[in-house]
Coordinates of N, CA and C in Angstrom, one line a residue:
Chain A
A2 N 48.9 31.0 87.0 CA 49.9 32.0 86.7 C 50.4 31.9 85.2
Q3 N 50.7 33.0 84.6 CA 51.1 33.0 83.2 C 52.6 32.6 83.1
T4 N 52.9 31.7 82.2 CA 54.3 31.3 81.9 C 54.6 31.4 80.5
V5 N 55.8 31.7 80.2 CA 56.3 31.7 78.8 C 57.5 30.8 78.7
T6 N 57.5 30.0 77.7 CA 58.6 29.0 77.5 C 59.2 29.1 76.1
Q7 N 60.5 29.2 76.2 CA 61.3 29.2 74.9 C 62.2 27.9 75.0
S8 N 61.9 27.0 74.1 CA 62.5 25.6 74.2 C 63.9 25.5 73.6
Q9 N 64.3 26.6 72.9 CA 65.6 26.6 72.1 C 66.6 27.5 72.8
P10 N 67.5 27.0 73.6 CA 68.5 27.9 74.3 C 69.4 28.6 73.3
E11 N 69.7 27.9 72.2 CA 70.6 28.5 71.2 C 70.1 28.1 69.8
M12 N 70.3 29.0 68.9 CA 70.0 28.7 67.4 C 71.1 29.4 66.6
S13 N 71.4 28.8 65.5 CA 72.4 29.4 64.6 C 71.8 29.4 63.2
V14 N 72.2 30.4 62.4 CA 71.7 30.6 61.1 C 72.8 31.2 60.2
Q15 N 72.8 30.8 59.0 CA 73.7 31.4 58.0 C 73.2 32.7 57.6
E16 N 74.2 33.6 57.4 CA 73.8 35.0 56.9 C 73.0 34.9 55.7
A17 N 71.9 35.7 55.6 CA 71.0 35.7 54.4 C 69.9 34.6 54.5
E18 N 70.1 33.7 55.4 CA 69.1 32.6 55.5 C 68.0 33.0 56.4
T19 N 67.0 32.1 56.6 CA 65.8 32.3 57.4 C 65.9 31.5 58.6
V20 N 65.5 32.0 59.8 CA 65.5 31.2 61.0 C 64.2 31.5 61.8
T21 N 63.7 30.5 62.5 CA 62.4 30.6 63.3 C 62.7 30.3 64.7
L22 N 62.4 31.2 65.6 CA 62.5 31.0 67.0 C 61.1 30.7 67.6
S23 N 61.1 29.7 68.5 CA 59.8 29.2 69.0 C 59.5 29.8 70.4
C24 N 58.2 29.9 70.7 CA 57.8 30.4 72.0 C 56.4 29.8 72.2
T25 N 56.1 29.3 73.4 CA 54.8 28.9 73.8 C 54.5 29.6 75.1
Y26 N 53.2 29.7 75.4 CA 52.8 30.4 76.6 C 51.6 29.8 77.2
D27 N 51.3 30.1 78.5 CA 50.2 29.5 79.1 C 49.4 30.6 79.8
T28 N 48.1 30.8 79.5 CA 47.3 31.8 80.1 C 45.8 31.4 80.0
S29 N 45.0 31.9 80.9 CA 43.6 31.7 80.9 C 42.9 33.0 80.4
E30 N 43.7 34.0 80.1 CA 43.1 35.3 79.6 C 42.8 35.2 78.1
S31 N 41.9 36.1 77.7 CA 41.5 36.1 76.3 C 42.1 37.3 75.6
D32 N 42.3 38.4 76.4 CA 42.8 39.7 75.8 C 44.2 39.9 76.4
Y33 N 45.2 39.7 75.5 CA 46.6 39.8 76.0 C 47.5 40.2 74.8
Y34 N 48.7 40.4 75.1 CA 49.7 40.9 74.1 C 50.9 40.0 74.2
L35 N 51.5 39.9 73.1 CA 52.8 39.1 73.0 C 53.8 39.9 72.3
F36 N 55.1 39.7 72.7 CA 56.2 40.5 72.2 C 57.4 39.7 72.0
W37 N 58.2 40.1 71.1 CA 59.6 39.6 70.9 C 60.5 40.8 71.1
Y38 N 61.5 40.6 72.1 CA 62.5 41.6 72.4 C 63.8 41.0 72.0
K39 N 64.7 41.9 71.6 CA 66.1 41.5 71.2 C 67.0 42.2 72.3
Q40 N 68.0 41.4 72.8 CA 68.9 41.9 73.7 C 70.3 41.7 73.2
P41 N 71.0 42.6 72.6 CA 72.4 42.5 72.2 C 73.3 42.5 73.4
P42 N 74.6 42.2 73.2 CA 75.6 42.2 74.3 C 75.6 43.5 75.1
S43 N 75.1 44.6 74.5 CA 75.1 45.9 75.2 C 74.0 45.9 76.3
R44 N 73.2 44.8 76.3 CA 72.1 44.6 77.3 C 70.8 45.4 77.1
Q45 N 70.8 46.4 76.2 CA 69.6 47.2 76.0 C 68.5 46.4 75.3
M46 N 67.4 46.1 75.9 CA 66.3 45.4 75.4 C 65.6 46.3 74.3
I47 N 65.4 45.7 73.1 CA 64.8 46.5 72.0 C 63.6 45.7 71.5
L48 N 62.5 46.4 71.4 CA 61.3 45.7 70.9 C 61.4 45.4 69.4
V49 N 61.2 44.1 69.1 CA 61.3 43.7 67.7 C 59.9 43.7 67.1
I50 N 58.9 43.2 67.8 CA 57.6 43.0 67.2 C 56.6 42.7 68.3
R51 N 55.3 43.2 68.1 CA 54.3 42.9 69.1 C 53.0 42.4 68.4
Q52 N 52.2 41.6 69.1 CA 51.0 41.1 68.5 C 49.9 41.2 69.6
E53 N 48.8 41.7 69.2 CA 47.6 41.8 70.0 C 46.8 40.5 69.8
A54 N 46.4 39.8 70.9 CA 45.8 38.5 70.8 C 44.4 38.6 70.0
Y55 N 43.8 39.7 70.0 CA 42.5 39.8 69.4 C 42.6 40.0 67.9
K56 N 43.8 40.2 67.4 CA 44.1 40.3 66.0 C 44.4 39.0 65.4
Q57 N 43.7 38.6 64.4 CA 44.0 37.3 63.7 C 45.2 37.4 62.8
Q58 N 45.4 38.6 62.2 CA 46.5 38.7 61.3 C 47.9 38.8 62.0
N59 N 48.8 38.0 61.5 CA 50.1 38.0 62.1 C 50.9 39.3 61.8
A60 N 51.6 39.7 62.9 CA 52.3 41.0 62.8 C 53.6 40.8 61.9
T61 N 54.0 41.9 61.2 CA 55.2 41.9 60.5 C 55.9 43.2 60.6
E62 N 57.2 43.2 60.7 CA 58.1 44.4 60.7 C 59.3 44.1 59.9
N63 N 59.2 44.6 58.7 CA 60.3 44.4 57.7 C 60.7 42.9 57.6
R64 N 61.9 42.6 58.1 CA 62.4 41.2 57.9 C 61.9 40.2 59.0
F65 N 61.1 40.8 60.0 CA 60.6 40.0 61.1 C 59.1 39.8 61.0
S66 N 58.7 38.6 61.2 CA 57.3 38.3 61.2 C 57.0 37.2 62.2
V67 N 55.8 37.1 62.7 CA 55.4 36.1 63.7 C 54.4 35.2 63.1
N68 N 54.3 34.0 63.7 CA 53.3 33.0 63.4 C 52.5 32.8 64.8
F69 N 51.4 33.5 64.9 CA 50.6 33.5 66.1 C 49.5 32.4 66.0
Q70 N 49.6 31.4 66.8 CA 48.6 30.3 66.8 C 47.9 30.4 68.2
K71 N 46.7 31.1 68.3 CA 46.1 31.4 69.6 C 45.7 30.1 70.3
A72 N 45.0 29.2 69.5 CA 44.5 28.0 70.1 C 45.6 27.1 70.7
A73 N 46.7 27.1 70.0 CA 47.9 26.3 70.4 C 48.8 27.0 71.4
K74 N 48.5 28.3 71.6 CA 49.3 29.2 72.5 C 50.7 29.2 72.1
S75 N 50.9 29.4 70.8 CA 52.3 29.4 70.2 C 52.5 30.8 69.5
F76 N 53.7 31.2 69.6 CA 54.1 32.6 69.1 C 55.5 32.5 68.6
S77 N 55.7 32.2 67.4 CA 57.1 32.0 66.9 C 57.5 33.3 66.1
L78 N 58.8 33.5 66.0 CA 59.4 34.6 65.3 C 60.2 34.1 64.2
K79 N 59.9 34.7 63.0 CA 60.7 34.3 61.8 C 61.5 35.5 61.4
I80 N 62.8 35.3 61.2 CA 63.7 36.3 60.8 C 64.2 35.9 59.4
S81 N 63.9 36.7 58.4 CA 64.3 36.5 57.0 C 65.5 37.3 56.7
D82 N 66.3 36.7 55.7 CA 67.5 37.4 55.2 C 68.4 37.8 56.4
S83 N 68.7 36.9 57.3 CA 69.4 37.1 58.5 C 70.7 37.9 58.3
Q84 N 71.0 38.9 59.1 CA 72.1 39.7 59.1 C 73.0 39.5 60.3
L85 N 74.3 39.9 60.2 CA 75.2 39.7 61.3 C 74.7 40.5 62.6
G86 N 74.1 41.6 62.3 CA 73.5 42.4 63.4 C 72.3 41.8 64.1
D87 N 71.8 40.7 63.6 CA 70.7 40.1 64.3 C 71.2 39.2 65.4
A88 N 72.4 38.9 65.5 CA 73.0 38.1 66.6 C 72.7 38.7 67.9
A89 N 72.0 38.0 68.8 CA 71.6 38.6 70.1 C 70.8 37.5 70.8
M90 N 70.4 37.8 72.1 CA 69.5 37.0 72.8 C 68.1 37.6 72.4
Y91 N 67.2 36.6 72.2 CA 65.8 37.0 71.8 C 64.9 36.5 72.9
F92 N 64.0 37.4 73.4 CA 63.1 37.0 74.5 C 61.7 37.2 74.0
C93 N 60.9 36.2 74.3 CA 59.5 36.2 74.1 C 58.8 36.7 75.4
A94 N 57.8 37.6 75.3 CA 57.2 38.1 76.5 C 55.7 38.2 76.3
Y95 N 55.0 38.3 77.4 CA 53.5 38.3 77.4 C 53.1 39.3 78.4
S96 N 52.0 40.0 78.1 CA 51.4 40.9 79.1 C 49.9 40.9 78.9
Y97 N 49.1 41.3 80.0 CA 47.7 41.6 79.8 C 47.3 42.7 80.8
N98 N 46.3 43.5 80.3 CA 46.0 44.7 81.0 C 45.7 44.5 82.5
N99 N 45.0 43.5 82.8 CA 44.6 43.3 84.2 C 45.8 43.1 85.2
A100 N 46.9 42.8 84.6 CA 48.1 42.7 85.4 C 49.0 43.9 85.4
G101 N 48.4 45.0 85.0 CA 49.2 46.3 85.0 C 50.2 46.3 83.9
N102 N 50.0 45.5 82.9 CA 50.9 45.5 81.7 C 52.3 45.0 82.0
M103 N 52.5 44.4 83.2 CA 53.8 43.8 83.4 C 54.1 42.8 82.4
L104 N 55.4 42.7 82.0 CA 55.9 41.7 81.1 C 56.3 40.4 81.8
T105 N 55.9 39.3 81.3 CA 56.4 38.0 81.8 C 57.3 37.5 80.6
F106 N 58.5 37.2 80.9 CA 59.5 36.8 79.9 C 59.8 35.3 79.9
G107 N 60.1 34.8 78.7 CA 60.6 33.5 78.6 C 62.1 33.5 78.9
G108 N 62.8 32.3 78.9 CA 64.2 32.2 79.3 C 65.2 32.7 78.2
G109 N 64.7 32.9 77.0 CA 65.5 33.5 76.0 C 66.1 32.4 75.0
T110 N 66.4 32.9 73.8 CA 67.1 32.1 72.8 C 68.3 32.9 72.3
R111 N 69.5 32.3 72.4 CA 70.7 33.0 71.8 C 70.8 32.7 70.3
L112 N 70.7 33.7 69.5 CA 70.8 33.5 68.1 C 72.2 33.9 67.6
M113 N 72.9 33.0 66.9 CA 74.2 33.2 66.3 C 74.0 33.3 64.8
V114 N 74.7 34.2 64.2 CA 74.6 34.4 62.7 C 76.0 34.1 62.2
K115 N 76.1 33.1 61.3 CA 77.4 32.8 60.7 C 77.6 33.5 59.4
P116 N 78.8 34.1 59.2 CA 79.0 34.8 57.9 C 79.3 33.8 56.8
Chain B
E7 N 64.8 61.9 70.5 CA 64.2 61.7 71.9 C 65.2 60.9 72.7
A8 N 65.5 61.3 73.9 CA 66.4 60.6 74.8 C 65.7 59.3 75.3
G9 N 66.5 58.3 75.4 CA 66.0 57.0 75.9 C 66.0 57.0 77.4
V10 N 65.7 55.8 78.0 CA 65.8 55.6 79.4 C 67.2 55.5 79.9
A11 N 67.5 56.4 80.9 CA 68.9 56.4 81.4 C 69.0 55.7 82.7
Q12 N 70.1 55.0 82.9 CA 70.4 54.3 84.2 C 71.8 54.6 84.6
S13 N 72.0 54.6 85.9 CA 73.4 54.7 86.4 C 73.4 54.0 87.8
P14 N 74.6 53.5 88.2 CA 75.8 53.3 87.3 C 75.6 52.1 86.3
R15 N 76.5 51.9 85.4 CA 76.4 50.8 84.5 C 76.9 49.5 85.2
Y16 N 77.8 49.6 86.1 CA 78.4 48.5 86.8 C 78.6 48.8 88.2
K17 N 78.4 47.8 89.1 CA 78.7 48.0 90.5 C 79.1 46.7 91.1
I18 N 80.2 46.8 91.9 CA 80.7 45.6 92.6 C 80.7 45.9 94.1
I19 N 80.1 45.1 94.9 CA 80.0 45.3 96.3 C 80.2 44.0 97.1
E20 N 80.5 44.1 98.3 CA 80.6 43.0 99.2 C 79.2 42.7 99.7
K21 N 79.0 41.4 100.1 CA 77.7 41.0 100.6 C 77.5 41.8 102.0
R22 N 76.3 42.1 102.2 CA 75.8 42.8 103.4 C 76.0 44.3 103.2
Q23 N 76.6 44.8 102.1 CA 76.7 46.2 101.9 C 75.4 46.7 101.2
S24 N 75.3 48.0 101.1 CA 74.1 48.6 100.5 C 74.5 49.1 99.1
V25 N 73.5 49.2 98.3 CA 73.7 49.8 96.9 C 72.4 50.4 96.4
A26 N 72.6 51.4 95.6 CA 71.4 52.1 95.0 C 71.6 52.3 93.5
F27 N 70.5 52.1 92.8 CA 70.5 52.3 91.3 C 69.5 53.5 91.0
W28 N 69.9 54.2 89.9 CA 69.1 55.3 89.5 C 68.5 55.1 88.1
C29 N 67.3 55.6 87.9 CA 66.7 55.5 86.6 C 66.0 56.8 86.2
N30 N 66.2 57.3 85.0 CA 65.5 58.4 84.5 C 64.7 58.0 83.3
P31 N 63.4 57.9 83.3 CA 62.6 57.4 82.2 C 62.5 58.4 81.1
I32 N 61.9 58.0 80.0 CA 61.7 58.8 78.8 C 60.7 59.9 79.3
S33 N 60.9 61.1 78.8 CA 60.1 62.3 79.2 C 58.6 62.0 78.9
G34 N 57.7 62.2 79.9 CA 56.3 62.1 79.6 C 55.8 60.7 79.9
H35 N 56.7 59.8 80.2 CA 56.2 58.4 80.5 C 55.7 58.3 81.9
A36 N 54.5 57.9 82.1 CA 53.9 57.8 83.4 C 54.3 56.6 84.2
T37 N 54.5 55.5 83.4 CA 54.8 54.2 84.0 C 56.2 53.9 84.0
L38 N 56.7 53.4 85.1 CA 58.1 53.0 85.3 C 58.2 51.6 85.9
Y39 N 59.1 50.8 85.4 CA 59.3 49.4 85.8 C 60.7 49.1 86.2
W40 N 60.9 48.3 87.2 CA 62.2 47.8 87.6 C 62.2 46.3 87.4
Y41 N 63.1 45.7 86.6 CA 63.2 44.3 86.4 C 64.6 43.8 86.9
Q42 N 64.6 42.6 87.4 CA 65.8 41.9 87.7 C 66.1 40.8 86.7
Q43 N 67.3 40.8 86.1 CA 67.6 39.8 85.1 C 68.9 39.0 85.6
I44 N 68.7 37.8 86.1 CA 69.8 36.9 86.6 C 70.4 36.3 85.3
L45 N 71.7 36.1 85.3 CA 72.4 35.6 84.2 C 71.8 34.3 83.6
G46 N 71.5 34.4 82.3 CA 71.0 33.2 81.7 C 69.4 33.1 81.8
Q47 N 68.8 34.1 82.4 CA 67.3 34.0 82.5 C 66.7 35.3 81.9
G48 N 65.4 35.2 81.7 CA 64.7 36.4 81.3 C 64.4 37.4 82.4
P49 N 64.2 38.6 82.1 CA 63.9 39.6 83.2 C 62.7 39.2 84.0
K50 N 62.7 39.6 85.3 CA 61.5 39.4 86.2 C 61.2 40.7 86.8
L51 N 59.9 41.1 86.8 CA 59.4 42.4 87.3 C 59.6 42.4 88.8
L52 N 60.2 43.5 89.3 CA 60.3 43.7 90.8 C 59.2 44.7 91.2
I53 N 59.1 45.8 90.5 CA 58.1 46.8 91.0 C 57.7 47.7 89.8
Q54 N 56.5 48.2 89.8 CA 55.9 49.0 88.8 C 55.3 50.2 89.4
F55 N 55.6 51.4 88.9 CA 55.1 52.7 89.3 C 54.2 53.3 88.2
Q56 N 53.1 53.9 88.7 CA 52.3 54.8 87.8 C 52.4 56.1 88.4
N57 N 53.1 57.1 87.7 CA 53.5 58.4 88.3 C 54.3 58.1 89.6
N58 N 53.8 58.5 90.8 CA 54.6 58.2 92.0 C 54.0 57.2 92.9
G59 N 52.9 56.5 92.3 CA 52.3 55.4 93.1 C 52.7 54.1 92.6
V60 N 52.7 53.1 93.5 CA 53.0 51.7 93.2 C 51.8 51.0 92.7
V61 N 52.0 50.4 91.5 CA 51.0 49.5 90.9 C 51.1 48.1 91.3
D62 N 52.3 47.6 91.3 CA 52.6 46.2 91.6 C 54.0 46.1 92.2
D63 N 54.1 45.5 93.4 CA 55.4 45.2 94.0 C 55.4 43.9 94.7
S64 N 54.5 43.0 94.1 CA 54.3 41.7 94.7 C 55.6 40.8 94.6
Q65 N 56.5 41.1 93.7 CA 57.7 40.2 93.6 C 58.9 40.9 94.1
L66 N 58.8 42.0 94.8 CA 59.9 42.8 95.4 C 60.2 42.2 96.8
P67 N 61.4 41.7 97.0 CA 61.8 41.2 98.4 C 61.9 42.4 99.3
K68 N 60.8 42.6 100.0 CA 60.7 43.9 100.7 C 61.6 43.9 102.0
D69 N 62.1 42.8 102.4 CA 62.9 42.8 103.6 C 64.3 43.4 103.3
R70 N 64.6 43.5 102.0 CA 66.0 44.1 101.6 C 65.9 45.0 100.5
F71 N 64.9 45.0 99.7 CA 64.8 45.9 98.5 C 63.7 47.0 98.8
S72 N 64.0 48.2 98.3 CA 63.1 49.3 98.4 C 63.2 50.1 97.1
A73 N 62.1 50.8 96.8 CA 62.2 51.6 95.6 C 61.3 52.8 95.8
E74 N 61.6 53.9 95.2 CA 60.8 55.1 95.3 C 60.8 55.9 94.0
R75 N 59.8 56.7 93.8 CA 59.6 57.5 92.6 C 58.9 58.8 93.1
L76 N 59.6 59.6 93.9 CA 59.0 60.6 94.7 C 58.2 61.6 93.9
K77 N 58.8 62.1 92.8 CA 58.2 63.2 92.0 C 57.6 62.7 90.7
G78 N 57.4 61.4 90.6 CA 56.8 60.8 89.5 C 57.7 60.8 88.2
V79 N 59.0 61.1 88.4 CA 59.9 61.1 87.3 C 61.0 60.0 87.5
D80 N 62.1 60.5 88.1 CA 63.2 59.6 88.4 C 62.8 58.6 89.5
S81 N 63.6 57.5 89.4 CA 63.3 56.4 90.4 C 64.7 55.9 90.9
T82 N 64.7 55.5 92.2 CA 65.8 54.8 92.7 C 65.4 53.4 93.3
L83 N 66.3 52.4 93.1 CA 66.1 51.1 93.7 C 67.2 50.8 94.6
K84 N 66.9 50.4 95.8 CA 68.0 50.2 96.8 C 67.9 48.8 97.3
I85 N 69.1 48.2 97.6 CA 69.2 46.9 98.2 C 70.1 47.1 99.5
Q86 N 69.5 46.6 100.6 CA 70.2 46.8 101.9 C 69.7 45.7 102.9
P87 N 70.5 44.8 103.3 CA 71.8 44.5 102.8 C 71.8 43.5 101.6
A88 N 72.8 43.6 100.8 CA 72.9 42.7 99.6 C 73.3 41.3 99.9
K89 N 72.8 40.4 99.2 CA 73.2 39.0 99.3 C 73.8 38.5 98.0
L90 N 74.5 37.4 98.0 CA 75.2 36.9 96.8 C 74.2 36.7 95.7
E91 N 73.0 36.2 96.0 CA 72.0 35.9 95.0 C 71.4 37.2 94.3
D92 N 71.8 38.3 94.8 CA 71.3 39.6 94.2 C 72.1 40.0 93.0
S93 N 73.2 39.2 92.7 CA 74.0 39.5 91.5 C 73.2 39.3 90.3
A94 N 73.0 40.4 89.5 CA 72.1 40.3 88.4 C 72.3 41.7 87.6
V95 N 71.6 41.8 86.5 CA 71.4 43.0 85.8 C 70.0 43.6 86.2
Y96 N 70.0 44.9 86.6 CA 68.8 45.5 87.0 C 68.4 46.5 85.9
L97 N 67.3 46.2 85.3 CA 66.8 46.9 84.1 C 65.6 47.8 84.5
C98 N 65.7 49.0 84.0 CA 64.6 50.0 84.2 C 63.9 50.2 82.9
A99 N 62.6 50.2 82.9 CA 61.8 50.5 81.6 C 60.7 51.5 81.9
S100 N 60.3 52.1 80.9 CA 59.2 53.1 81.0 C 58.2 53.0 79.8
S101 N 57.0 53.3 80.1 CA 56.0 53.4 79.0 C 55.0 54.5 79.3
L102 N 54.3 54.9 78.2 CA 53.4 56.1 78.3 C 52.4 55.8 79.4
D103 N 51.8 54.7 79.4 CA 50.7 54.4 80.3 C 50.5 52.9 80.4
W104 N 50.3 52.3 81.5 CA 50.2 50.8 81.6 C 48.9 50.3 81.2
T105 N 47.8 51.1 81.1 CA 46.5 50.6 80.9 C 46.2 50.3 79.4
R106 N 47.1 50.7 78.5 CA 46.9 50.4 77.1 C 48.0 49.5 76.5
A107 N 48.7 48.8 77.4 CA 49.7 47.9 77.0 C 50.7 48.6 76.0
D108 N 51.0 49.8 76.4 CA 52.0 50.6 75.6 C 53.3 49.9 75.6
T109 N 54.1 50.1 74.6 CA 55.4 49.6 74.5 C 56.3 50.0 75.6
Q110 N 57.0 49.1 76.2 CA 58.0 49.4 77.3 C 59.3 49.6 76.6
Y111 N 60.0 50.7 77.0 CA 61.3 51.0 76.5 C 62.3 50.8 77.6
F112 N 63.4 50.1 77.3 CA 64.3 49.7 78.4 C 65.6 50.6 78.4
G113 N 66.1 50.7 79.5 CA 67.5 51.3 79.7 C 68.5 50.3 79.5
P114 N 69.8 50.7 79.6 CA 70.9 49.8 79.3 C 71.2 48.8 80.5
G115 N 70.6 49.1 81.7 CA 70.8 48.2 82.8 C 72.0 48.5 83.7
T116 N 71.9 48.1 84.9 CA 73.1 48.1 85.8 C 73.4 46.7 86.2
R117 N 74.7 46.4 85.9 CA 75.1 45.0 86.3 C 75.7 45.0 87.7
L118 N 75.1 44.3 88.6 CA 75.5 44.3 90.0 C 76.2 42.9 90.3
T119 N 77.4 43.0 90.9 CA 78.1 41.8 91.3 C 78.3 41.9 92.8
V120 N 77.8 40.9 93.5 CA 77.9 40.9 95.0 C 79.0 39.8 95.3
L121 N 80.0 40.2 96.0 CA 81.1 39.2 96.3 C 81.0 38.7 97.8

C-alpha cells in the first residue's frame, strides 16, 4: 500500500524568509504523481504544485518549488519570500493512474508565518 | 468559473441520526470524489465516481455510508445511522477525468459534529 509521511507537524518561518517542508512516500509504482496542497482555515484545499514522477526537472510555481528525489522517495516543498498569507496546513499527496487517480495524503504540516 | 459547491457548511446531529451532504462539481468534470478528513489528519478517500458510475468505494463503510451521483453531475453522501467517530470534515472534489491524473479541485467541505 502507498503511504505518505510528513514528519514535521508544525513549522514556523519569519516573513520574507525561506522554509522547507518535508515529505516522504512509499510506493512500488514507477509512474505516479506528487502534489502539495494548501488548506487555510477556510478548509478549501488549494493545489500549490504538482510533479510527475517521470520528469526529472523539479517543478516550480512562482515562490514555490519542490526538491524531488525519486530514488530516496522524497518530495519537499520550498517556499521562498514567505508571506503572511502562506500560513496554513500543507498536505503532501500521491496518486497513480492504476488507482483511479485517488489521492493519498500525508498527515499535514502546519506552517506559521511570523511578521 | 464556479468552483465545487458543497452544502451544508456545518451540521450537528445526535448519534444514530441520519445526515446527508450535497456536492455540485465544476461544470464538465466527469470525476467526483468524496473524502473524509478527521481533525488533525489528512483527507481519506471514501468514494470516487466517473460520471454516474462508481470507480472506487473500497474505503466506504457501506453498513452506514451511501453515496450516489444519479445524473452524473450532483452527488449526495449519506450517513445512517451516524456514530461519534463520524465527526469530521467531508470534502468533495472533482476533476476533468481520472485517467490522466487531472488536478482535483476541492469544495469548502462540510463539518459534521456527532454528539
